[in-house]
Amino acid sequence: MEEAAGSEASFCLQKFTISDDSKDDYQYEEVPADDEFSLQGDDEDLSKALQTIQEQAEDAHILALQSVLTSEKSVSELPEAIDDFFCNFLVRFGMSRTLDCFQTEWYELVQRGVFTAKDTGLVPTVYTHNQQLEAENMCLKKDLENYKVAANKAKEAFLKMQRERDFHRMHHKRVVQEKNRLVCDIKRLKAHYASYEPVLKQLTEKYQTTLRQKMLTTLERDRALEQVTGLQATLENLESGCANQIPVTKANHECQRKKELGPTQKALQEARQQKNLGAKSSSYDPVKGAEKIGKRYPKDSEFPVDTQVNPYFVHAKEYTQPLKSGEYKLSNALKVHNLAVNCLVSHPRKDIVVTGSDDHLWKMWALPDGNIIMTGEGHTDWLSGCCFHPSGTQLVTSSRDTTVRIWDFSKHGCILTLEGHAHAVWDCSWHSCGDFVASASMDKTSKIWDVNSERCRYTMYGHKDSVNSIEFLQFSNTVLTSSADKTLSLWDARTGLRVYTFYGHLHSCNHATFNMKGDTIASCDSSGMMKLWDIRKSAPILSIDAGPHPAKQVIFDHSGRVVALASSDGSVKVLQLERGQLSSLRGHGGEVRSITFHHRAEQLLSGGADGTVCLWS
């Protein structure tokens, strides 16, 4: 034991010695080697120092034992000394003062030699094992308590889940019962609706028939009023003896067909022709001369005199200012077709619009609610153009199927099909007298058709590419065409000859139209360029770049001061000529393909590739 204490002391002294090669800046005093080192004090102080060293060694031993206890090796394999056992016991229960007294007295006895560490022996292994078992038992009891708590929580959670399961099971049964009840109700409602469906279909058919009858009745009434007005004018002419009197009509301004003329009108026409022949016997007109010699087709209609007064011009003078300042707003959007709307035309007197579409159909709609009045089926390809008869009782349509069809609303169908073009027909127009129809085709030609004789009177050659649009000047025999060869042409419908050609567009001309006065032409091309032309000067007066997207159609309002343009960028361009302001109206989901003004110029209508017609007011 003493040797161990000495070794511990020498270890501690060696632990706190400073090596000679220390590199810190502190100046240590040199201790002579021959000086004797002596402890201050008596033997009691020496024993206290040794006791302190022994206590430190004991603490190190306790720490080593603790590390052994935490190791994988079992403690029971290492027998414990008696003094270590008591020290561990006192440390475990926190009896520090008793531990100090025990260690002091124990090491004094050992120092005096009363007994040695070997004499005390070791703690029996059974006792140590019992202590381990007690410790394990305590740990197991703690684990048991924890497991009981966890089991109680799991039990509560299980009971809660059982209650929730029962609730959801009951709710599921209730939902199944509700579903079964709803299924029964739906079946009953379906059966009930099936019983009413024939009645609804009959009511719908009756409603459509009533609408058509209403429209036809109004048309017949208008026709009767026009006939009365014509008879009154005839009586006035007979009384006054005037042979050359301009017929006064409200809206149609048509030359009556020979098969529809009454006895009085026939007599008046014969007298008029005889007087004209007597007055012009000295002059020779090629067109009239050919008719005097004899007609090859006796049913051919006569072209009206080209000096008729446009009655609409009186109304146009009332529009000294545009009806709208260009601030158009979308008032309604009607889904009229499933496919694109290619053409659009407004009735000359009523709140009715006709649309032609890629679905091979034309439809007649009532404004502004969009109720369908009539549907026309007969074309075998998409429709490209449509135009009302001046009286509003008939309709002409053109299609990619190379035909031009004439429809009579009173007969609910097509009454005439005009065939002769080799390729798609792009556009059609009706003469103000109602006896002639003009058509423009992709085959580079345009044709003048006689409705009465049901034949082509003239085929107009001259364009080098597709003829995209055609239009009669109102109450005139002048025809305007636009072509993909970048030119516009004026034609004489009586001879089928070209009168003048306008040059200036750099791209394909898609559409051209007259204003109400007939002195200005508006045209547009595939680059979005819009031009205004002075007919009297035969020169362009204005160019507006509304591109770069192609322009589909251009139209004047009744005042001639506002021009509307249908653009492929999905907008309607509105140009105010007086202020030179160009605005855009957007409401379509695709390109705008057709555009027109309401017959009272109260609204602007546009048809788009999304199958809708937008009303701007």
Coordinates of C-alpha atoms in Angstrom, one line a residue:
M1 CA 0.0 0.0 0.0
E2 CA 2.8 2.4 0.8
E3 CA 4.5 1.5 -2.4
A4 CA 1.3 2.4 -4.2
A5 CA 1.0 5.7 -2.4
G6 CA 4.6 6.5 -3.2
S7 CA 4.1 5.7 -6.8
E8 CA 1.0 7.9 -6.9
A9 CA 2.9 10.7 -5.3
S10 CA 5.7 10.4 -7.8
F11 CA 3.1 10.3 -10.6
C12 CA 1.5 13.5 -9.4
L13 CA 4.9 15.2 -9.1
Q14 CA 5.9 14.1 -12.5
K15 CA 2.6 15.3 -13.8
F16 CA 3.1 18.9 -12.8
T17 CA 6.8 19.2 -13.8
I18 CA 7.6 21.7 -16.7
S19 CA 9.8 20.5 -19.4
D20 CA 13.0 22.4 -20.3
D21 CA 12.0 23.0 -23.9
S22 CA 8.9 25.1 -23.0
K23 CA 8.6 28.0 -25.3
D24 CA 6.5 30.5 -23.2
D25 CA 8.0 33.9 -22.2
Y26 CA 7.9 33.3 -18.5
Q27 CA 11.4 33.4 -16.7
Y28 CA 11.6 30.5 -14.3
E29 CA 14.1 30.5 -11.4
E30 CA 16.7 27.8 -11.5
V31 CA 16.7 25.4 -8.6
P32 CA 20.2 24.0 -7.7
A33 CA 20.5 20.3 -7.9
D34 CA 22.3 19.9 -4.6
D35 CA 19.5 21.8 -2.6
E36 CA 17.6 19.5 -0.3
F37 CA 13.9 19.3 -0.6
S38 CA 12.2 19.1 2.8
L39 CA 8.6 19.1 3.8
Q40 CA 7.4 21.7 6.2
G41 CA 5.6 20.4 9.3
D42 CA 5.5 17.4 11.3
D43 CA 4.4 13.8 10.7
E44 CA 0.7 14.6 11.0
D45 CA 1.0 17.0 8.1
L46 CA 2.8 14.3 6.1
S47 CA 0.0 11.8 6.9
K48 CA -2.6 14.3 5.7
A49 CA -0.8 14.8 2.5
L50 CA -0.5 11.0 2.0
Q51 CA -4.2 10.7 2.9
T52 CA -5.1 13.3 0.3
I53 CA -3.1 11.4 -2.3
Q54 CA -4.8 8.2 -1.3
E55 CA -8.2 9.8 -1.6
Q56 CA -7.4 10.9 -5.1
A57 CA -6.3 7.4 -5.9
E58 CA -9.5 6.1 -4.5
D59 CA -11.6 8.5 -6.5
A60 CA -9.7 7.4 -9.7
H61 CA -10.4 3.8 -8.7
I62 CA -14.2 4.6 -8.3
L63 CA -14.3 6.2 -11.7
A64 CA -12.6 3.2 -13.2
L65 CA -15.2 1.0 -11.5
Q66 CA -18.0 3.1 -12.9
S67 CA -16.5 2.8 -16.4
V68 CA -16.3 -0.9 -15.9
L69 CA -20.0 -1.0 -14.9
T70 CA -21.0 0.8 -18.1
S71 CA -18.9 -1.5 -20.3
E72 CA -20.2 -4.6 -22.0
K73 CA -18.5 -6.8 -19.3
S74 CA -20.7 -7.8 -16.4
V75 CA -19.8 -6.4 -12.9
S76 CA -20.5 -9.7 -11.3
E77 CA -17.3 -11.0 -12.8
L78 CA -15.2 -8.5 -10.9
P79 CA -15.3 -9.0 -7.1
E80 CA -15.6 -5.7 -5.1
A81 CA -13.4 -4.9 -2.1
I82 CA -15.1 -4.1 1.3
D83 CA -13.9 -0.5 1.4
D84 CA -14.9 0.1 -2.2
F85 CA -18.3 -1.3 -1.5
F86 CA -18.8 1.0 1.5
C87 CA -17.6 4.0 -0.5
N88 CA -19.9 3.2 -3.4
F89 CA -22.8 2.7 -1.0
L90 CA -22.2 6.1 0.7
V91 CA -21.7 7.8 -2.7
R92 CA -24.9 6.3 -4.0
F93 CA -26.9 7.7 -1.2
G94 CA -25.1 11.1 -1.1
M95 CA -23.6 10.6 2.4
S96 CA -20.5 12.7 1.8
R97 CA -19.6 13.6 5.4
T98 CA -19.9 9.9 6.5
L99 CA -17.8 9.0 3.5
D100 CA -15.1 11.5 4.6
C101 CA -15.1 10.1 8.2
F102 CA -15.0 6.5 6.9
Q103 CA -12.1 7.1 4.6
T104 CA -10.1 9.1 7.3
E105 CA -10.6 6.4 9.9
W106 CA -10.1 3.5 7.4
Y107 CA -6.8 4.8 6.0
E108 CA -5.5 5.7 9.6
L109 CA -6.1 2.1 10.6
V110 CA -4.4 0.8 7.5
Q111 CA -1.5 3.2 8.0
R112 CA -1.0 2.1 11.6
G113 CA -1.0 -1.5 10.5
V114 CA -4.0 -2.7 12.4
F115 CA -5.0 -4.6 9.3
T116 CA -4.3 -4.7 5.7
A117 CA -6.5 -4.5 2.6
K118 CA -6.0 -8.2 2.0
D119 CA -7.3 -9.0 5.5
T120 CA -10.7 -7.3 4.8
G121 CA -11.5 -9.6 1.9
L122 CA -14.0 -9.0 -0.8
V123 CA -17.8 -8.5 -0.9
P124 CA -19.5 -11.8 -1.5
T125 CA -20.6 -12.3 -5.1
V126 CA -24.1 -13.2 -4.1
Y127 CA -24.7 -9.9 -2.4
T128 CA -23.3 -8.0 -5.4
H129 CA -25.6 -10.1 -7.6
N130 CA -28.5 -9.3 -5.4
Q131 CA -27.8 -5.6 -5.7
Q132 CA -27.6 -5.9 -9.5
L133 CA -30.9 -7.8 -9.5
E134 CA -32.5 -5.1 -7.3
A135 CA -31.3 -2.5 -9.7
E136 CA -32.6 -4.4 -12.7
N137 CA -35.8 -4.9 -10.8
M138 CA -36.2 -1.2 -10.3
C139 CA -35.5 -0.6 -14.0
L140 CA -38.0 -3.2 -14.9
K141 CA -40.6 -1.6 -12.6
K142 CA -40.0 1.8 -14.2
D143 CA -40.4 0.2 -17.6
L144 CA -43.5 -1.6 -16.4
E145 CA -45.0 1.7 -15.3
N146 CA -44.1 3.3 -18.6
Y147 CA -45.6 0.4 -20.5
K148 CA -48.8 0.7 -18.4
V149 CA -49.1 4.3 -19.3
A150 CA -48.5 3.5 -23.0
A151 CA -51.0 0.7 -22.8
N152 CA -53.6 3.0 -21.2
K153 CA -53.0 5.6 -24.0
A154 CA -53.3 2.9 -26.6
K155 CA -56.5 1.6 -25.0
E156 CA -58.0 5.1 -25.1
A157 CA -56.9 5.6 -28.7
F158 CA -58.4 2.2 -29.6
L159 CA -61.7 3.1 -27.9
K160 CA -61.7 6.4 -29.7
M161 CA -61.1 4.8 -33.1
Q162 CA -63.8 2.2 -32.4
R163 CA -66.3 5.1 -31.7
E164 CA -65.2 6.9 -34.8
R165 CA -65.5 3.6 -36.8
D166 CA -69.0 3.1 -35.5
F167 CA -69.9 6.8 -36.3
H168 CA -68.5 6.5 -39.9
R169 CA -70.2 3.2 -40.4
M170 CA -73.5 4.7 -39.4
H171 CA -72.8 7.8 -41.6
H172 CA -71.9 5.5 -44.5
K173 CA -75.1 3.6 -44.1
R174 CA -77.0 6.9 -44.1
V175 CA -75.2 8.1 -47.2
V176 CA -76.0 4.9 -49.0
Q177 CA -79.6 5.3 -48.1
E178 CA -79.6 8.9 -49.4
K179 CA -77.9 7.8 -52.6
N180 CA -80.5 5.1 -53.1
R181 CA -83.2 7.6 -52.5
L182 CA -81.7 10.1 -54.9
V183 CA -81.3 7.4 -57.6
C184 CA -85.0 6.6 -57.2
D185 CA -85.8 10.3 -57.5
I186 CA -83.7 10.8 -60.5
K187 CA -85.3 7.8 -62.2
R188 CA -88.7 9.1 -61.4
L189 CA -87.7 12.6 -62.7
K190 CA -86.3 11.1 -65.9
A191 CA -89.5 9.2 -66.5
H192 CA -91.5 12.4 -65.7
Y193 CA -89.3 14.4 -68.1
A194 CA -89.6 11.7 -70.8
S195 CA -93.4 12.1 -70.6
Y196 CA -93.0 15.9 -71.2
E197 CA -90.4 15.7 -73.8
P198 CA -92.7 15.2 -76.8
V199 CA -94.9 18.1 -75.6
L200 CA -91.8 20.3 -75.3
K201 CA -90.7 19.3 -78.8
Q202 CA -94.1 20.1 -80.1
L203 CA -94.2 23.5 -78.4
T204 CA -90.7 24.3 -79.7
E205 CA -91.8 23.4 -83.3
K206 CA -94.9 25.5 -82.9
Y207 CA -92.8 28.4 -81.6
Q208 CA -90.4 28.2 -84.5
T209 CA -93.3 27.9 -86.9
T210 CA -95.0 30.9 -85.3
L211 CA -91.8 33.0 -85.6
R212 CA -91.5 32.1 -89.3
Q213 CA -95.1 32.9 -89.9
K214 CA -94.7 36.2 -88.1
M215 CA -91.7 37.1 -90.2
L216 CA -93.4 36.0 -93.4
T217 CA -96.6 37.9 -92.5
T218 CA -94.6 41.1 -91.9
L219 CA -92.8 40.5 -95.3
E220 CA -96.2 40.0 -97.0
R221 CA -97.6 43.1 -95.4
D222 CA -94.6 45.1 -96.5
R223 CA -95.0 43.7 -100.0
A224 CA -98.7 44.6 -100.1
L225 CA -97.9 48.1 -98.9
E226 CA -95.3 48.4 -101.6
Q227 CA -97.7 47.2 -104.2
V228 CA -100.3 49.8 -103.0
T229 CA -97.6 52.5 -103.2
G230 CA -96.7 51.3 -106.7
L231 CA -100.3 51.4 -107.9
Q232 CA -100.8 54.9 -106.5
A233 CA -97.7 56.0 -108.4
T234 CA -99.0 54.3 -111.5
L235 CA -102.3 56.1 -111.2
E236 CA -100.6 59.4 -110.7
N237 CA -98.4 58.7 -113.8
L238 CA -101.5 57.8 -115.9
E239 CA -103.3 60.9 -114.8
S240 CA -100.3 63.3 -115.3
G241 CA -99.3 61.5 -118.6
C242 CA -95.7 61.3 -117.5
A243 CA -94.1 58.2 -118.9
N244 CA -90.7 58.4 -117.2
Q245 CA -91.5 58.6 -113.5
I246 CA -89.2 57.1 -110.9
P247 CA -91.1 54.5 -108.8
V248 CA -91.5 55.6 -105.2
T249 CA -90.9 52.6 -102.9
K250 CA -89.9 52.4 -99.3
A251 CA -87.1 49.8 -99.2
N252 CA -86.9 47.3 -102.0
H253 CA -86.6 49.6 -105.1
E254 CA -86.8 46.5 -107.3
C255 CA -87.7 46.1 -110.9
Q256 CA -90.7 43.8 -110.8
R257 CA -90.2 40.6 -112.7
K258 CA -92.3 40.1 -115.8
K259 CA -94.1 37.1 -114.4
E260 CA -95.1 39.1 -111.3
L261 CA -96.4 42.2 -113.2
G262 CA -100.2 42.9 -113.2
P263 CA -102.2 44.0 -116.2
T264 CA -102.0 47.6 -115.4
Q265 CA -98.2 47.5 -114.9
K266 CA -97.8 45.5 -118.2
A267 CA -99.8 48.1 -120.1
L268 CA -97.7 50.9 -118.5
Q269 CA -94.5 49.2 -119.3
E270 CA -95.5 48.6 -123.0
A271 CA -96.5 52.3 -123.3
R272 CA -93.3 53.4 -121.7
Q273 CA -91.2 51.2 -124.1
Q274 CA -93.1 52.5 -127.1
K275 CA -92.5 56.1 -126.1
N276 CA -88.8 55.5 -125.4
L277 CA -88.4 53.9 -128.9
G278 CA -90.1 56.9 -130.5
A279 CA -87.9 59.4 -128.6
K280 CA -84.7 57.6 -129.3
S281 CA -85.3 56.4 -132.9
S282 CA -82.4 58.6 -134.1
S283 CA -79.8 57.2 -131.8
Y284 CA -78.5 53.6 -131.6
D285 CA -77.5 51.8 -128.3
P286 CA -75.7 48.5 -128.8
V287 CA -77.3 47.0 -125.8
K288 CA -80.8 48.2 -126.7
G289 CA -80.2 47.5 -130.3
A290 CA -79.4 43.9 -129.6
E291 CA -82.6 43.6 -127.6
K292 CA -84.6 45.3 -130.5
I293 CA -83.3 42.7 -133.0
G294 CA -84.6 39.9 -130.9
K295 CA -83.8 38.1 -127.6
R296 CA -82.3 34.7 -127.7
Y297 CA -83.7 34.1 -124.2
P298 CA -87.1 35.7 -123.9
K299 CA -87.1 35.4 -120.1
D300 CA -83.9 37.5 -119.8
S301 CA -84.4 40.6 -117.6
E302 CA -83.6 44.1 -118.8
F303 CA -81.0 46.1 -116.9
P304 CA -82.5 49.2 -115.4
V305 CA -81.6 52.7 -116.5
D306 CA -78.3 53.7 -115.0
T307 CA -79.6 57.1 -114.0
Q308 CA -81.7 56.0 -111.0
V309 CA -81.7 58.1 -107.9
N310 CA -80.5 56.3 -104.7
P311 CA -83.3 56.8 -102.2
Y312 CA -81.0 55.9 -99.4
F313 CA -78.9 58.9 -100.2
V314 CA -81.6 61.1 -98.7
H315 CA -81.2 59.2 -95.4
A316 CA -77.5 59.3 -95.7
K317 CA -77.6 63.1 -95.7
E318 CA -79.3 63.0 -92.3
Y319 CA -76.1 61.5 -90.9
T320 CA -74.1 64.7 -91.0
Q321 CA -72.1 63.3 -88.1
P322 CA -71.3 59.6 -87.4
L323 CA -73.8 57.9 -85.2
K324 CA -71.0 56.8 -82.9
S325 CA -67.9 58.6 -81.9
G326 CA -65.9 55.4 -82.3
E327 CA -66.4 54.5 -78.7
Y328 CA -68.2 51.3 -79.4
K329 CA -68.7 48.9 -76.5
L330 CA -69.6 45.2 -76.6
S331 CA -73.3 44.9 -75.8
N332 CA -73.9 41.2 -76.5
A333 CA -72.2 38.1 -77.8
L334 CA -74.3 35.4 -79.5
K335 CA -73.0 31.8 -80.0
V336 CA -74.6 31.2 -83.4
H337 CA -72.5 28.4 -84.9
N338 CA -70.3 25.7 -83.8
L339 CA -67.7 26.6 -86.4
A340 CA -66.4 29.9 -87.8
V341 CA -68.8 32.6 -89.1
N342 CA -67.5 33.5 -92.6
C343 CA -70.2 35.9 -93.7
L344 CA -72.7 38.2 -92.1
V345 CA -75.5 40.4 -93.5
S346 CA -78.2 42.5 -91.9
H347 CA -81.8 42.7 -93.1
P348 CA -82.5 45.9 -95.0
R349 CA -85.5 46.8 -92.8
K350 CA -85.9 44.4 -89.8
D351 CA -83.8 43.5 -86.8
I352 CA -82.7 40.3 -88.4
V353 CA -79.3 39.0 -89.3
V354 CA -78.1 36.1 -91.4
T355 CA -74.8 34.3 -90.8
G356 CA -73.0 31.7 -93.0
S357 CA -70.5 29.3 -91.5
D358 CA -68.0 26.5 -92.0
D359 CA -70.7 24.0 -90.9
H360 CA -72.4 24.3 -94.4
L361 CA -75.4 26.1 -92.9
W362 CA -76.8 29.6 -92.9
K363 CA -79.0 30.7 -90.0
M364 CA -81.4 33.6 -89.6
W365 CA -81.4 35.2 -86.1
A366 CA -83.5 37.8 -84.4
L367 CA -81.8 40.7 -82.7
P368 CA -80.9 41.4 -80.0
D369 CA -81.8 38.2 -78.1
G370 CA -80.5 35.8 -80.8
N371 CA -83.6 33.7 -81.3
I372 CA -83.2 31.5 -84.3
I373 CA -85.8 32.0 -87.0
M374 CA -84.7 29.8 -89.9
T375 CA -81.9 27.5 -91.0
G376 CA -80.8 26.8 -94.5
E377 CA -79.4 23.4 -95.5
G378 CA -78.2 22.6 -99.0
H379 CA -74.6 23.6 -99.5
T380 CA -72.1 20.7 -99.4
D381 CA -69.2 22.9 -98.2
W382 CA -68.5 26.0 -96.2
L383 CA -70.3 29.2 -97.0
S384 CA -68.3 32.2 -98.1
G385 CA -70.9 35.0 -98.8
C386 CA -74.5 35.9 -98.3
C387 CA -76.7 38.9 -99.4
F388 CA -80.4 39.9 -98.9
H389 CA -82.7 40.6 -101.8
P390 CA -83.5 44.3 -101.7
S391 CA -87.0 43.5 -100.6
G392 CA -85.7 41.3 -97.8
T393 CA -87.8 38.3 -98.9
Q394 CA -85.0 36.2 -100.5
L395 CA -81.3 35.4 -99.8
V396 CA -78.4 34.6 -102.1
T397 CA -75.4 32.5 -100.7
S398 CA -72.1 31.4 -102.2
S399 CA -70.0 28.4 -101.2
R400 CA -66.9 26.5 -101.7
D401 CA -69.0 23.9 -103.5
T402 CA -68.8 26.2 -106.6
T403 CA -72.5 27.0 -106.5
V404 CA -74.6 30.1 -105.9
R405 CA -78.0 29.4 -104.3
I406 CA -81.1 31.6 -104.0
W407 CA -83.4 31.0 -101.1
D408 CA -87.1 32.1 -100.7
F409 CA -88.2 32.6 -97.1
S410 CA -91.8 32.1 -97.9
K411 CA -91.0 28.7 -99.5
H412 CA -88.7 27.7 -96.7
G413 CA -85.9 26.5 -99.0
C414 CA -83.7 26.9 -102.0
I415 CA -85.6 27.9 -105.2
L416 CA -82.6 28.2 -107.6
T417 CA -79.0 26.8 -107.8
L418 CA -76.6 28.6 -110.2
E419 CA -73.7 26.5 -111.4
G420 CA -70.9 27.5 -113.7
H421 CA -67.8 28.3 -111.6
A422 CA -64.9 25.9 -111.7
H423 CA -63.6 26.6 -108.2
A424 CA -64.9 28.0 -104.9
V425 CA -67.2 31.0 -105.0
W426 CA -65.9 33.7 -102.6
D427 CA -68.6 36.3 -102.7
C428 CA -72.0 37.2 -104.1
S429 CA -74.1 40.4 -104.4
W430 CA -77.6 41.3 -105.5
H431 CA -78.5 44.1 -107.9
S432 CA -80.8 46.8 -106.5
C433 CA -83.6 45.8 -108.9
G434 CA -83.5 42.2 -107.6
D435 CA -83.2 40.6 -111.1
F436 CA -79.5 40.0 -111.2
V437 CA -76.9 38.4 -109.0
A438 CA -73.1 38.8 -109.2
S439 CA -70.6 36.2 -108.0
A440 CA -66.8 36.1 -107.6
S441 CA -64.8 32.9 -107.7
M442 CA -61.3 31.5 -107.2
D443 CA -61.3 30.5 -110.9
K444 CA -60.2 34.2 -111.6
T445 CA -63.6 35.1 -113.1
S446 CA -66.8 36.8 -111.9
K447 CA -70.3 36.2 -113.3
I448 CA -73.5 38.1 -113.7
W449 CA -76.5 35.8 -113.3
D450 CA -80.1 36.5 -114.5
V451 CA -82.5 35.3 -111.8
N452 CA -85.5 35.3 -114.1
S453 CA -83.9 33.3 -117.0
E454 CA -81.8 31.3 -114.5
R455 CA -78.7 31.6 -116.6
C456 CA -75.3 33.4 -116.6
R457 CA -75.6 36.6 -118.6
Y458 CA -71.9 37.5 -118.6
T459 CA -68.6 36.1 -117.4
M460 CA -66.1 38.8 -116.7
Y461 CA -62.5 38.0 -117.4
G462 CA -59.5 40.1 -116.6
H463 CA -58.1 39.3 -113.2
K464 CA -55.0 37.3 -113.1
D465 CA -55.7 35.6 -109.8
S466 CA -58.6 34.7 -107.5
V467 CA -61.5 37.2 -107.4
N468 CA -62.1 37.6 -103.6
S469 CA -65.1 40.0 -103.4
I470 CA -67.8 41.5 -105.6
E471 CA -70.4 44.2 -105.0
F472 CA -73.0 46.1 -107.0
L473 CA -73.1 49.9 -106.6
Q474 CA -76.6 50.6 -105.3
F475 CA -79.1 51.6 -108.0
S476 CA -76.4 51.3 -110.7
N477 CA -75.1 48.7 -113.1
T478 CA -71.5 49.2 -111.9
V479 CA -69.8 46.2 -110.3
L480 CA -66.7 46.4 -108.1
T481 CA -64.3 43.4 -107.7
S482 CA -61.2 42.9 -105.6
S483 CA -58.6 40.2 -106.5
A484 CA -55.6 38.4 -105.3
D485 CA -53.7 40.0 -108.1
K486 CA -53.5 43.1 -105.9
T487 CA -56.0 45.2 -108.0
L488 CA -59.5 46.5 -107.9
S489 CA -61.7 46.7 -111.0
L490 CA -64.9 48.4 -112.0
W491 CA -67.2 46.6 -114.5
D492 CA -70.3 47.4 -116.5
A493 CA -72.8 44.7 -115.7
R494 CA -74.7 45.4 -119.0
T495 CA -71.8 44.4 -121.2
G496 CA -69.5 42.4 -118.9
L497 CA -66.6 44.7 -119.7
R498 CA -64.0 46.2 -117.4
V499 CA -64.2 50.0 -117.1
Y500 CA -61.2 50.8 -114.8
T501 CA -58.6 49.1 -112.7
F502 CA -57.1 50.5 -109.5
Y503 CA -53.4 49.8 -108.7
G504 CA -51.7 50.4 -105.4
H505 CA -51.9 47.4 -103.1
L506 CA -48.8 45.4 -102.5
H507 CA -50.6 42.3 -101.3
S508 CA -53.7 40.3 -102.2
C509 CA -56.9 42.4 -102.0
N510 CA -59.4 40.6 -99.8
H511 CA -62.4 42.9 -99.9
A512 CA -63.6 46.2 -101.4
T513 CA -66.9 48.2 -100.9
F514 CA -68.6 51.4 -101.9
N515 CA -69.8 54.1 -99.5
M516 CA -73.4 55.2 -99.6
K517 CA -72.8 58.1 -102.0
G518 CA -70.9 55.9 -104.4
D519 CA -68.0 58.2 -104.8
T520 CA -65.5 56.4 -102.5
I521 CA -64.2 52.9 -102.4
A522 CA -62.6 51.2 -99.3
S523 CA -60.4 48.2 -99.8
C524 CA -58.1 46.0 -97.6
D525 CA -55.4 43.4 -98.3
S526 CA -53.7 40.5 -96.6
S527 CA -51.1 42.7 -95.0
G528 CA -53.7 44.7 -93.0
M529 CA -53.4 47.7 -95.3
M530 CA -56.6 49.7 -95.8
K531 CA -57.0 52.2 -98.7
L532 CA -59.6 54.7 -99.6
W533 CA -60.1 55.5 -103.4
D534 CA -61.7 58.5 -105.1
I535 CA -63.8 57.1 -108.0
R536 CA -64.0 60.4 -109.8
K537 CA -60.2 61.0 -109.6
S538 CA -59.4 57.3 -110.0
A539 CA -56.7 57.7 -107.3
P540 CA -56.1 56.7 -103.7
I541 CA -56.8 59.4 -101.1
L542 CA -55.9 57.6 -97.9
S543 CA -53.8 54.6 -96.7
I544 CA -54.0 53.2 -93.2
D545 CA -51.7 50.4 -92.0
A546 CA -53.8 48.2 -89.6
G547 CA -51.5 45.2 -89.9
P548 CA -49.5 43.2 -89.8
H549 CA -52.3 40.7 -89.6
P550 CA -54.5 40.2 -92.7
A551 CA -57.7 42.3 -93.0
K552 CA -60.8 40.2 -94.0
Q553 CA -63.5 42.7 -94.7
V554 CA -64.1 46.5 -94.8
I555 CA -67.3 48.4 -94.7
F556 CA -68.6 52.1 -94.5
D557 CA -71.3 53.2 -92.1
H558 CA -74.3 55.1 -93.5
S559 CA -72.7 58.5 -93.0
G560 CA -69.6 57.5 -94.8
R561 CA -67.5 59.0 -92.1
V562 CA -66.6 55.8 -90.2
V563 CA -65.0 52.7 -91.7
A564 CA -64.9 49.4 -89.9
L565 CA -62.3 46.7 -90.6
A566 CA -62.4 43.0 -89.7
S567 CA -58.9 41.9 -88.7
S568 CA -57.3 38.4 -88.2
D569 CA -55.8 39.5 -84.9
G570 CA -59.2 39.0 -83.3
S571 CA -60.2 42.7 -83.2
V572 CA -62.5 45.1 -85.1
K573 CA -60.7 48.3 -86.3
V574 CA -62.8 51.4 -86.3
L575 CA -61.5 54.4 -88.3
Q576 CA -63.0 57.9 -87.9
L577 CA -62.1 59.7 -91.1
E578 CA -62.6 63.2 -89.8
R579 CA -60.3 62.8 -86.8
G580 CA -58.1 60.2 -88.3
Q581 CA -58.4 58.1 -85.2
L582 CA -58.1 54.3 -85.4
S583 CA -59.4 52.2 -82.4
S584 CA -59.6 48.5 -81.8
L585 CA -62.5 46.5 -80.4
R586 CA -61.8 43.1 -78.9
G587 CA -64.4 40.5 -78.0
H588 CA -63.8 37.5 -80.2
G589 CA -61.8 34.4 -79.2
G590 CA -60.3 34.1 -82.7
E591 CA -59.9 36.1 -85.9
V592 CA -62.8 38.3 -87.1
R593 CA -63.9 37.2 -90.6
S594 CA -67.0 39.4 -91.3
I595 CA -68.5 42.7 -90.3
T596 CA -71.6 44.8 -91.1
F597 CA -73.6 47.8 -89.8
H598 CA -77.2 47.5 -88.6
H599 CA -79.7 48.8 -91.2
R600 CA -80.5 51.7 -88.9
A601 CA -76.7 52.2 -88.2
E602 CA -77.4 51.7 -84.5
Q603 CA -75.1 48.8 -84.0
L604 CA -72.0 47.3 -85.5
L605 CA -72.0 43.5 -85.9
S606 CA -69.0 41.2 -86.3
G607 CA -68.6 37.5 -86.9
G608 CA -65.6 35.5 -85.7
A609 CA -63.8 32.2 -86.2
D610 CA -65.1 31.2 -82.7
G611 CA -68.6 30.9 -84.1
T612 CA -69.9 34.0 -82.3
V613 CA -71.5 37.3 -83.4
C614 CA -70.6 40.3 -81.3
L615 CA -73.0 43.3 -81.1
W616 CA -71.2 46.6 -80.6
S617 CA -73.2 49.7 -79.7

